[in-house]
Every structure is written in C-alpha cells, then in structure tokens.
Short mmCIF file of C-alpha atoms in Angstrom, two decimals:
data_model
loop_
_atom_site.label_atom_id
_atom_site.label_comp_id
_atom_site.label_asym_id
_atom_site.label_seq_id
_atom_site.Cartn_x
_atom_site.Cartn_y
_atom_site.Cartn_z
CA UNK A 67 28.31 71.09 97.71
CA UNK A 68 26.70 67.56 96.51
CA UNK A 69 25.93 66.90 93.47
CA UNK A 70 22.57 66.04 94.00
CA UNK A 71 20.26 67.82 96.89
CA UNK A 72 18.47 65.80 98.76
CA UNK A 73 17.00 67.59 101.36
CA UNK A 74 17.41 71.56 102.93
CA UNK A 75 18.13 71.83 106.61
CA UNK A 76 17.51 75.51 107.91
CA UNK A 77 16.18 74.52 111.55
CA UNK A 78 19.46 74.52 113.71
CA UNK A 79 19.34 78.33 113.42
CA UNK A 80 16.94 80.56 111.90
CA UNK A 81 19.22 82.09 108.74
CA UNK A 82 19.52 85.86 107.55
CA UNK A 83 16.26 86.59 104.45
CA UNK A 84 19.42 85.94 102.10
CA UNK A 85 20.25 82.66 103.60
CA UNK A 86 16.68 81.57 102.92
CA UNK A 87 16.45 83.04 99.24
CA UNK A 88 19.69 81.41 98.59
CA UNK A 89 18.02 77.96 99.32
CA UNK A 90 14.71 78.62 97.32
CA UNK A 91 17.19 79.54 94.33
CA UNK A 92 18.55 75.95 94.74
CA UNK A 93 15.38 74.63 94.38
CA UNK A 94 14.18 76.19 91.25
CA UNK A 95 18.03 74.91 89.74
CA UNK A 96 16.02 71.60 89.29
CA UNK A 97 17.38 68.85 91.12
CA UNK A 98 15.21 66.08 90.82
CA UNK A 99 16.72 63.87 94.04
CA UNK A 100 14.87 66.30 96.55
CA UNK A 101 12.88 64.58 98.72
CA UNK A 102 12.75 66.26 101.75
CA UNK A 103 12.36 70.21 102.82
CA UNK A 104 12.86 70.94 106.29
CA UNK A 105 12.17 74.66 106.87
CA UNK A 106 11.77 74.89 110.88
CA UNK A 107 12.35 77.79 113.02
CA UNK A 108 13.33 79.85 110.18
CA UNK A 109 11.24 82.92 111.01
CA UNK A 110 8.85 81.76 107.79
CA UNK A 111 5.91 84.11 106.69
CA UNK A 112 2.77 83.42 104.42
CA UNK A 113 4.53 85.39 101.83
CA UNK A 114 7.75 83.16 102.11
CA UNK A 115 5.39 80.15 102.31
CA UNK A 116 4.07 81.54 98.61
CA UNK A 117 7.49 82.35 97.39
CA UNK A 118 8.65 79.40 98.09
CA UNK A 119 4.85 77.54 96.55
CA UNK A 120 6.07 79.65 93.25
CA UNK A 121 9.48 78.33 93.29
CA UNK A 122 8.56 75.08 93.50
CA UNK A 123 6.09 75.37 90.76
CA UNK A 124 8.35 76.98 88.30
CA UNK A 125 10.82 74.03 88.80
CA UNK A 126 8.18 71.60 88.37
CA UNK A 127 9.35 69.32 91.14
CA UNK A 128 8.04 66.11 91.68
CA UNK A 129 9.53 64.37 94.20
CA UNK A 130 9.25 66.98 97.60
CA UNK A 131 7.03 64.57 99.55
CA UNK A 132 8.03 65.87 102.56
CA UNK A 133 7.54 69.16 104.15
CA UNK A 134 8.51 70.32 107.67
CA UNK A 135 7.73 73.91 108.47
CA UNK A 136 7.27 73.84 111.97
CA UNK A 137 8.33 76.77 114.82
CA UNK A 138 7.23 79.51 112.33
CA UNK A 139 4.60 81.96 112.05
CA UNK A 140 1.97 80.87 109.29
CA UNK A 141 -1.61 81.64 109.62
CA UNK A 142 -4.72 80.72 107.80
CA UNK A 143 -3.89 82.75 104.70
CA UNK A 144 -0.19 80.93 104.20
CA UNK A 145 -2.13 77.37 104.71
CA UNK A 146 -3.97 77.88 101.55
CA UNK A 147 -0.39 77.54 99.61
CA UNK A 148 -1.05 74.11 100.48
CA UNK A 149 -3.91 72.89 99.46
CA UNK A 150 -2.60 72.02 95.86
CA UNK A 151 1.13 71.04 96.34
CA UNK A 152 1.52 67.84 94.38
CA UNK A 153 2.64 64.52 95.55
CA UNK A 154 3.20 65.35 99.52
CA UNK A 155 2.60 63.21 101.65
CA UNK A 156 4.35 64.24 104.97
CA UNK A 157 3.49 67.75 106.72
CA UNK A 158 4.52 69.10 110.18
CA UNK A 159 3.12 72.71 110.85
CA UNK A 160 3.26 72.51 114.33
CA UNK A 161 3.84 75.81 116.39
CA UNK A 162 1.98 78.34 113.85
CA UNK A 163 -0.66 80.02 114.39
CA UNK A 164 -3.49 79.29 112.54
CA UNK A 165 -6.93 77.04 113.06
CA UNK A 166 -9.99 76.15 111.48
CA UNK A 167 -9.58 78.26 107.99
CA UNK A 168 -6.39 76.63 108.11
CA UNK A 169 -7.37 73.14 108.06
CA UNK A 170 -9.95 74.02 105.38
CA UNK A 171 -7.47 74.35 103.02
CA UNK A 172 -5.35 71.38 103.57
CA UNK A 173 -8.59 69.27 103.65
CA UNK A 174 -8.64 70.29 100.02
CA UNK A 175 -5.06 68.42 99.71
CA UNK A 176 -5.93 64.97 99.40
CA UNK A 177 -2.78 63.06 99.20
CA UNK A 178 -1.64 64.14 102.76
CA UNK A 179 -1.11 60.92 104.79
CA UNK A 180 0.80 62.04 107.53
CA UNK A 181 -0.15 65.43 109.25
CA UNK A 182 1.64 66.74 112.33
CA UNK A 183 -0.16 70.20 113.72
CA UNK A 184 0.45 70.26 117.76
CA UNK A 185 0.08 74.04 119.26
CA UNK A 186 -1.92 75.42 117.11
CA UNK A 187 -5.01 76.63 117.48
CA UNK A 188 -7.59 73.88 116.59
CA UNK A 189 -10.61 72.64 117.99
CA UNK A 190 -13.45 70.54 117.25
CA UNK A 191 -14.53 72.46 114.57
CA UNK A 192 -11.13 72.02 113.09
CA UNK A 193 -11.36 68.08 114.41
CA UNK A 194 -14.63 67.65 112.36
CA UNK A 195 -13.34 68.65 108.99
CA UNK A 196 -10.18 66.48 109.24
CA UNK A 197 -12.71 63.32 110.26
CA UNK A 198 -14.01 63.88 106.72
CA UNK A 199 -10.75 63.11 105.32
CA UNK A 200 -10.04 59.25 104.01
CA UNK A 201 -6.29 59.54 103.31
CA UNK A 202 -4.48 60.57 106.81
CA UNK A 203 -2.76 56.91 108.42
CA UNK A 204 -1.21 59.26 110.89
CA UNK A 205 -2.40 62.40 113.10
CA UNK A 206 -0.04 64.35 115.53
CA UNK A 207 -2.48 67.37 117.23
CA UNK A 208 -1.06 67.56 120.83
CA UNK A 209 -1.41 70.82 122.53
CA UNK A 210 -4.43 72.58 121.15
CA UNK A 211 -7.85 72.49 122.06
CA UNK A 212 -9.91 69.63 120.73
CA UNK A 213 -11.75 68.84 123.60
CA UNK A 214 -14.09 65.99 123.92
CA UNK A 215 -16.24 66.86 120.83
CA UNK A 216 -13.14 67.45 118.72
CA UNK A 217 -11.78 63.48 119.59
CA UNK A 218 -15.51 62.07 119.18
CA UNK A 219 -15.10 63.48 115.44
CA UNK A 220 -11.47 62.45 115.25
CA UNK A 221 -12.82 58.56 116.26
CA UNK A 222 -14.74 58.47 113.00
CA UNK A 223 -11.57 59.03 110.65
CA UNK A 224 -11.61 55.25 109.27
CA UNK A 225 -8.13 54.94 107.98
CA UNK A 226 -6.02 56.19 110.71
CA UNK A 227 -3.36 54.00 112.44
CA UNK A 228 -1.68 56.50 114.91
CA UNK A 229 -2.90 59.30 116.56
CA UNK A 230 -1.68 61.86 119.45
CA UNK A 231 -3.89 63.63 120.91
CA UNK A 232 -2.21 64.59 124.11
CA UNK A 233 -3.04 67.78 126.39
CA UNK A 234 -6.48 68.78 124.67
CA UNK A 235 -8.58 68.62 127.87
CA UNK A 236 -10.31 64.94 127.54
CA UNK A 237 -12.42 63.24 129.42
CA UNK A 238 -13.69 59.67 129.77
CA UNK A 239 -16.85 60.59 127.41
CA UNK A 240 -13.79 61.53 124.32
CA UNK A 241 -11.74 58.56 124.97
CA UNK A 242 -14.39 56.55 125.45
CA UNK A 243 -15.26 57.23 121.28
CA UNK A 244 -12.27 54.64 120.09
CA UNK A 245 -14.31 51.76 121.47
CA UNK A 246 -14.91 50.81 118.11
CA UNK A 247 -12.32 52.00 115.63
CA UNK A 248 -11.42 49.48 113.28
CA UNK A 249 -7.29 50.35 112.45
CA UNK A 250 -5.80 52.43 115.25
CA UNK A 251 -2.82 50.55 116.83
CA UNK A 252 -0.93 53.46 118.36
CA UNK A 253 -2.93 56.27 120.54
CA UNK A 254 -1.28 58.96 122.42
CA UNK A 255 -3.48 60.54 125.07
CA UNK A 256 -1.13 61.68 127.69
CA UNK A 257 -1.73 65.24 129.59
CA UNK A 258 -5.61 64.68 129.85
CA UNK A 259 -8.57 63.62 132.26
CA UNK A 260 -9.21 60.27 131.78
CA UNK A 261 -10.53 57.93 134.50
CA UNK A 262 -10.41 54.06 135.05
CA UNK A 263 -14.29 54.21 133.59
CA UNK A 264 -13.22 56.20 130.35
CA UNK A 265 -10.14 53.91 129.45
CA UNK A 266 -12.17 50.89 130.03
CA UNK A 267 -14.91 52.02 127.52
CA UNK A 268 -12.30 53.10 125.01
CA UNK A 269 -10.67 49.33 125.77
CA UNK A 270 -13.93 47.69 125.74
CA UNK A 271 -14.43 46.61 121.84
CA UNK A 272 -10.86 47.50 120.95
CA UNK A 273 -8.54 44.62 119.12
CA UNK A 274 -6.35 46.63 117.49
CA UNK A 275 -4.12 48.70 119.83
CA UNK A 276 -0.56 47.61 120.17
CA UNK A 277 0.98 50.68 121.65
CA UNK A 278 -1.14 53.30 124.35
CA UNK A 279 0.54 56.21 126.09
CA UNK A 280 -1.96 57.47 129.14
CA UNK A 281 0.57 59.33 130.78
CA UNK A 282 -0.69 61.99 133.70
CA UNK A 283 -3.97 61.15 133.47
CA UNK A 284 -6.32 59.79 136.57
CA UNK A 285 -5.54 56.04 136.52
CA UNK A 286 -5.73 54.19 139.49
CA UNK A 287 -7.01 50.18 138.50
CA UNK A 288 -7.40 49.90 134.64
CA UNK A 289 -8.21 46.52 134.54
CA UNK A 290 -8.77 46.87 130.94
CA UNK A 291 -4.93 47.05 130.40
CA UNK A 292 -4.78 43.38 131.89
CA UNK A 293 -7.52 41.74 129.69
CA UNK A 294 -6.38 43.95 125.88
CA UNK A 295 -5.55 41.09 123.58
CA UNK A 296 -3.43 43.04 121.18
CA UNK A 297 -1.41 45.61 123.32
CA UNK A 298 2.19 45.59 123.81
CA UNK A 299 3.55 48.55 125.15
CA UNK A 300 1.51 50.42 127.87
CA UNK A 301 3.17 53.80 129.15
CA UNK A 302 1.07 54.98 132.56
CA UNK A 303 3.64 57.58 134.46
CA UNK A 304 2.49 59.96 136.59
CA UNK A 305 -1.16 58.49 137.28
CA UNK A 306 -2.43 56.95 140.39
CA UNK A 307 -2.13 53.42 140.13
CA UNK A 308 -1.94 51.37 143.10
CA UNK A 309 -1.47 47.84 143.79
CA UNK A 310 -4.75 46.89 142.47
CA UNK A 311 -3.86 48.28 139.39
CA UNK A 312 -0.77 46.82 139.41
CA UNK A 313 -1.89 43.14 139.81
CA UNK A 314 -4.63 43.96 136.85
CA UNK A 315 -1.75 45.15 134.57
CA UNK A 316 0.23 41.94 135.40
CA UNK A 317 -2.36 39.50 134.07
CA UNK A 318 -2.26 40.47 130.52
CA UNK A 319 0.47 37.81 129.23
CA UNK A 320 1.14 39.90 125.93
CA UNK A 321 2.72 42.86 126.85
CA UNK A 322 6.21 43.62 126.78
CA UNK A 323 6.67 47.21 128.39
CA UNK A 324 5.07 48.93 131.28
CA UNK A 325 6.28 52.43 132.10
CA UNK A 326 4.81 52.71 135.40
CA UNK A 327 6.91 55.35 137.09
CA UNK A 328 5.67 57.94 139.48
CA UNK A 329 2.00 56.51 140.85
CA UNK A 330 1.34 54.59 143.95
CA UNK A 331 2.62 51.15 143.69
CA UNK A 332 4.11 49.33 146.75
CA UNK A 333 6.52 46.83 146.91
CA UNK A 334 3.66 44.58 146.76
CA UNK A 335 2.12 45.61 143.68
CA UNK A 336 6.19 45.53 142.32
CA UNK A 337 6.76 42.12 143.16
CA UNK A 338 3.64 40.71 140.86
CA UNK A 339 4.41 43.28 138.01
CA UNK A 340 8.25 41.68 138.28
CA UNK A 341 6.92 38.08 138.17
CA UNK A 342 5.14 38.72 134.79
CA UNK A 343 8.09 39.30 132.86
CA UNK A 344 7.78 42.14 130.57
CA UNK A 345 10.75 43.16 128.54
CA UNK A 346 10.75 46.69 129.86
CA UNK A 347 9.37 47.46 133.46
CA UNK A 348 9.72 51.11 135.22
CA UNK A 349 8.53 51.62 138.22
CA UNK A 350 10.81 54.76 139.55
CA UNK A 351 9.26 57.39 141.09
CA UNK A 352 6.95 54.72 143.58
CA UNK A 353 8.40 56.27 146.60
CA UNK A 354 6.85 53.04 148.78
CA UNK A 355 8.98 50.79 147.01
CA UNK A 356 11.95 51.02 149.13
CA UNK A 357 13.62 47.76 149.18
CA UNK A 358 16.93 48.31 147.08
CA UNK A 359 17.25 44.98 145.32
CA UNK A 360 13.65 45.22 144.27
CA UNK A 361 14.76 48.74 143.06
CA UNK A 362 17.25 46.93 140.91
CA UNK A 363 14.93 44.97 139.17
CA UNK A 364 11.97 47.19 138.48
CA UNK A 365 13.63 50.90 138.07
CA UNK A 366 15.61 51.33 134.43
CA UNK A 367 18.97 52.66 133.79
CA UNK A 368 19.36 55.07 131.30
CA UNK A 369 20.81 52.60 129.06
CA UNK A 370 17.80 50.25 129.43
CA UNK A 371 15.51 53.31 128.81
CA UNK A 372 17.14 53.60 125.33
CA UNK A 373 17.19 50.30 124.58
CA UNK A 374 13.73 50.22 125.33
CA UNK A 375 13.02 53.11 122.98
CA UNK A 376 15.24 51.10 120.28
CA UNK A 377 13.09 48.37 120.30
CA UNK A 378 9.98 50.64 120.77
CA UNK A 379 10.22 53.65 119.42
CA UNK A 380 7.82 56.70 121.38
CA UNK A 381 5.39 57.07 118.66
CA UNK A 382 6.27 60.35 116.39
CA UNK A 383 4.00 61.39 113.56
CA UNK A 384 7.02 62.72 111.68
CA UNK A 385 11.01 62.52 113.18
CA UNK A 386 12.92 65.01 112.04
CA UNK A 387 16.23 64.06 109.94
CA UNK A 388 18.41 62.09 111.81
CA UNK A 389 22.08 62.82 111.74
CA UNK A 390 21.34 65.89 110.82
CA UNK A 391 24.73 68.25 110.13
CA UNK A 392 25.72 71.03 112.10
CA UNK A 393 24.81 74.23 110.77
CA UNK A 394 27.34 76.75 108.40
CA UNK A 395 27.90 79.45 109.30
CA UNK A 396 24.93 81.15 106.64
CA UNK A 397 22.45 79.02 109.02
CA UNK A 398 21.42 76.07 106.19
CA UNK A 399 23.12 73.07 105.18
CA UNK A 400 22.43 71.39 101.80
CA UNK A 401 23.47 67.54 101.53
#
C-alpha cells in the first residue's frame, strides 16, 4: 500500500461489510493527504453513512473535500450526517432515495459548492430550499421531478454557473425563468418539453451562456440560437429542426459546435450549416441528407466525436476519478 492515501475507490464492485470496515479503519489511522472518498455502489446504509460521519470525526480530518456516495440506498435520515461535515465542497448522492427532508439538511451545510443529486426524489419543494442557498456554482438534478415550479425557484439561485436539469418534465413557462440570470454559462435541459417560444424567452436577455444542451426536446426554428452573443457550443439531437432552423443556427458567427443529429434537416439546410464553419458539426441521423460527400463533411467519426469532447467537455457536475484502478480482489483499492 502507499504511503499516503489519497483517495478510497469502492465503486467497481460493491465489497463484503468487512471490505468496507476495513476502509473506514484506514481513515481513522489519520492520513492527512485524503482528499477524495468515493463510496459508490457499495450497498451504503444511513447507519454506514453515520459510522463512517463518526470515523471521520474521531480522526479529525480536514482535508476530505470530496464525497461521492452515489448508487446507494440513503434516505432522509442518513442526509442529516451531512449537514455538519467540515470543509466539503464536492457531493454526488445521486441514485438514493431520499427528497425534500433530505435537502433540508444539506441546506444547513453551507460550504457545499458543487452538488450532484439526479434520481432522487426531489421536486419543487426540494428546488425552493436549494434557491435559498448562496454557495452552490454547480447543480446536477437530472431525473427527478422538479417540474416547472421547481426550475422557476432554481432560476433565482444567484451564484450558480452550471446547472442540469434534464428529464424533469419542463415546459417553455420553466425555461423561460433563465431570461435573466446573471452567471449561468452552462445549462443542461435535455429530455424535456421545450418549444421554439420557451427557448427564445429563456435566450431573450441572456449574455452569459457559453454552452446549452436542448437535446430531445420540441425544436424546430430557434432563431434565438443564431442571434446568442456568448454561446459556443449548442447540442440540439433528436429535436425537430428543419431547414429554417438550420439557416437561423448558421448566422450566429460565434459558435464552434452544433450537434444537430437526428431532426429534419435536408441537404439544403446542411449545405448553409457547412458554409459557417463551426469546429464541430453533426448532422447524422438527417435521413434527407443523402448525398455521400455532403455526408463526409457534416456527419463525425468517432474520433472527431472525442476530439470534440476533448476540446469541450459534456458538462459533468462532478467526474468520477479518472484512471481509476481495477478493483482487488476485497472490492476497494487504496492509492
């Protein structure tokens, strides 16, 4: 083993009760180089959540800013073990299972910055008492049930810079709410019901917004996406854009990437989306365009597709470790 620990990994499999004591033991030993705890898809409880709250109390760590317990089965009770833990500043608690009580507790955590919660169980209640909060930069609550109430309290959070709030059912009247939100510059709202009129109104007053994902929504002309001064990377799969929303995309001279696959764009619309030059252009999945050396200039390889994701990254709250080891055979590694 290391020397130093700087950081648990227990997600590749979920590890035998022992396994997981075994790593809380390490942490009350004391090393002072952790950093990171990633604890997903280990079968977790509220009492292992408070087990582990003791053991990191008795070693009187201070530099854990980072806390991934995703994939586990905390409820409202276990969340409470968090409203005190010092100095973290980077949560995911996605796939749990607990909602508004939840969230009342980590409100009470104020030096949270970056919160990930998708499929959960919260809804505009839950939305409201997050909006409260000053500290959180970054929100991730995809898949749960927000609704258009739940993003209208969301728009009034005054700090954030990225937010995901894909598949939560909203409409034009939700989106619409980011019209004048003074810091956002990334907003994920793929999976939704969002219309020409409601991505407009959210556009409208908007200056700050460099990266938008509108994914399988209801987008057939957003003419707003031609005239946004600040955007750069506009992701629109699986709408209903047609040529007349193609030409409006191609006037804005600033952006670099439209992802454009699978909507209704002819060989027509491809030909003026080609001329403007972005840096990344998909349009795979048109079936209309059917002239192959236009195919070869507007579809993207799988290579280009990563280099496109190199050079701009999909926008994720919290990643989890990269080069992560492959597991022992106990189910944890320790590096």
């Amino acid at each position: 083993m290391a020397q130093t620990l700087h950081e648990i990994l227990l997600h590749w499999m979920r590890p035998t009760r022992s396994g997981l004591d075994e790593a809380i033991a390490r942490i009350v030993s004391g090393d002072d180089t952790l950093t990171h705890l990633n604890l997903r898809n280990t079968g977790m409880t509220d009492q292992d959540l408070k087990k582990l709250r003791r053991a990191i109390r008795s070693s009187n760590n201070q530099t854990l800013v980072s806390l991934d317990l995703s994939c586990n089965l905390l409820t409202d009770e276990g969340l409470k073990e968090l409203a005190d833990w010092p100095n973290l500043t980077d949560l995911n608690i996605s796939a749990n299972n607990f909602g508004k009580a939840g969230i009342s507790s980590l409100c009470k955590n104020t030096g949270i910055q970056r919160l990930t919660a998708r499929q959960n169980k919260l809804d505009h209640e839950a939305a409201a008492l997050l909006s409260q909060q000053t500290q959180y930069e970054a929100l991730d609550l995809g898949s749960n049930n927000l609704e258009d109430l739940g993003v209208k309290a969301l728009a009034q959070c005054p700090n954030l810079l990225i937010l995901d709030i894909s598949d939560n059912h909203i409409t034009d009247d939700g989106i619409a709410e980011f019209a004048t939100h003074s810091k956002l510059t990334h907003l994920v709202a793929r999976i939704n019901k969002i219309t020409d009129d409601g991505l407009n109104r959210c556009l409208s007053h908007n200056t700050k917004l460099t990266y938008l994902d509108m994914g399988n929504n209801l987008l057939v002309c957003p003419t707003s996406i031609g005239e946004h001064p600040s955007l750069l990377y506009f992701k629109g799969y699986a709408n209903q854009i047609n040529d007349a929303g193609a030409a409006a995309i191609a006037k804005n001279p600033g952006l670099k990437v439209a992802l454009l696959n699978v909507n209704r764009i002819t060989s027509a619309g491809a030909q003026l989306l080609h001329a403007a030059g972005y840096r990344f252009l998909d349009l795979s999945g048109n079936r209309a365009i059917q002239d192959r050396d236009l195919q070869s200039k507007v579809f993207l390889s799988d290579t280009q597709y990563q280099q496109c994701h190199e050079e701009f990254p999909p926008v994720i709250v919290l990643r989890e470790t990269p080069s992560s080891p492959a597991p022992q055979a106990s189910g944890y590694t320790l590096r």
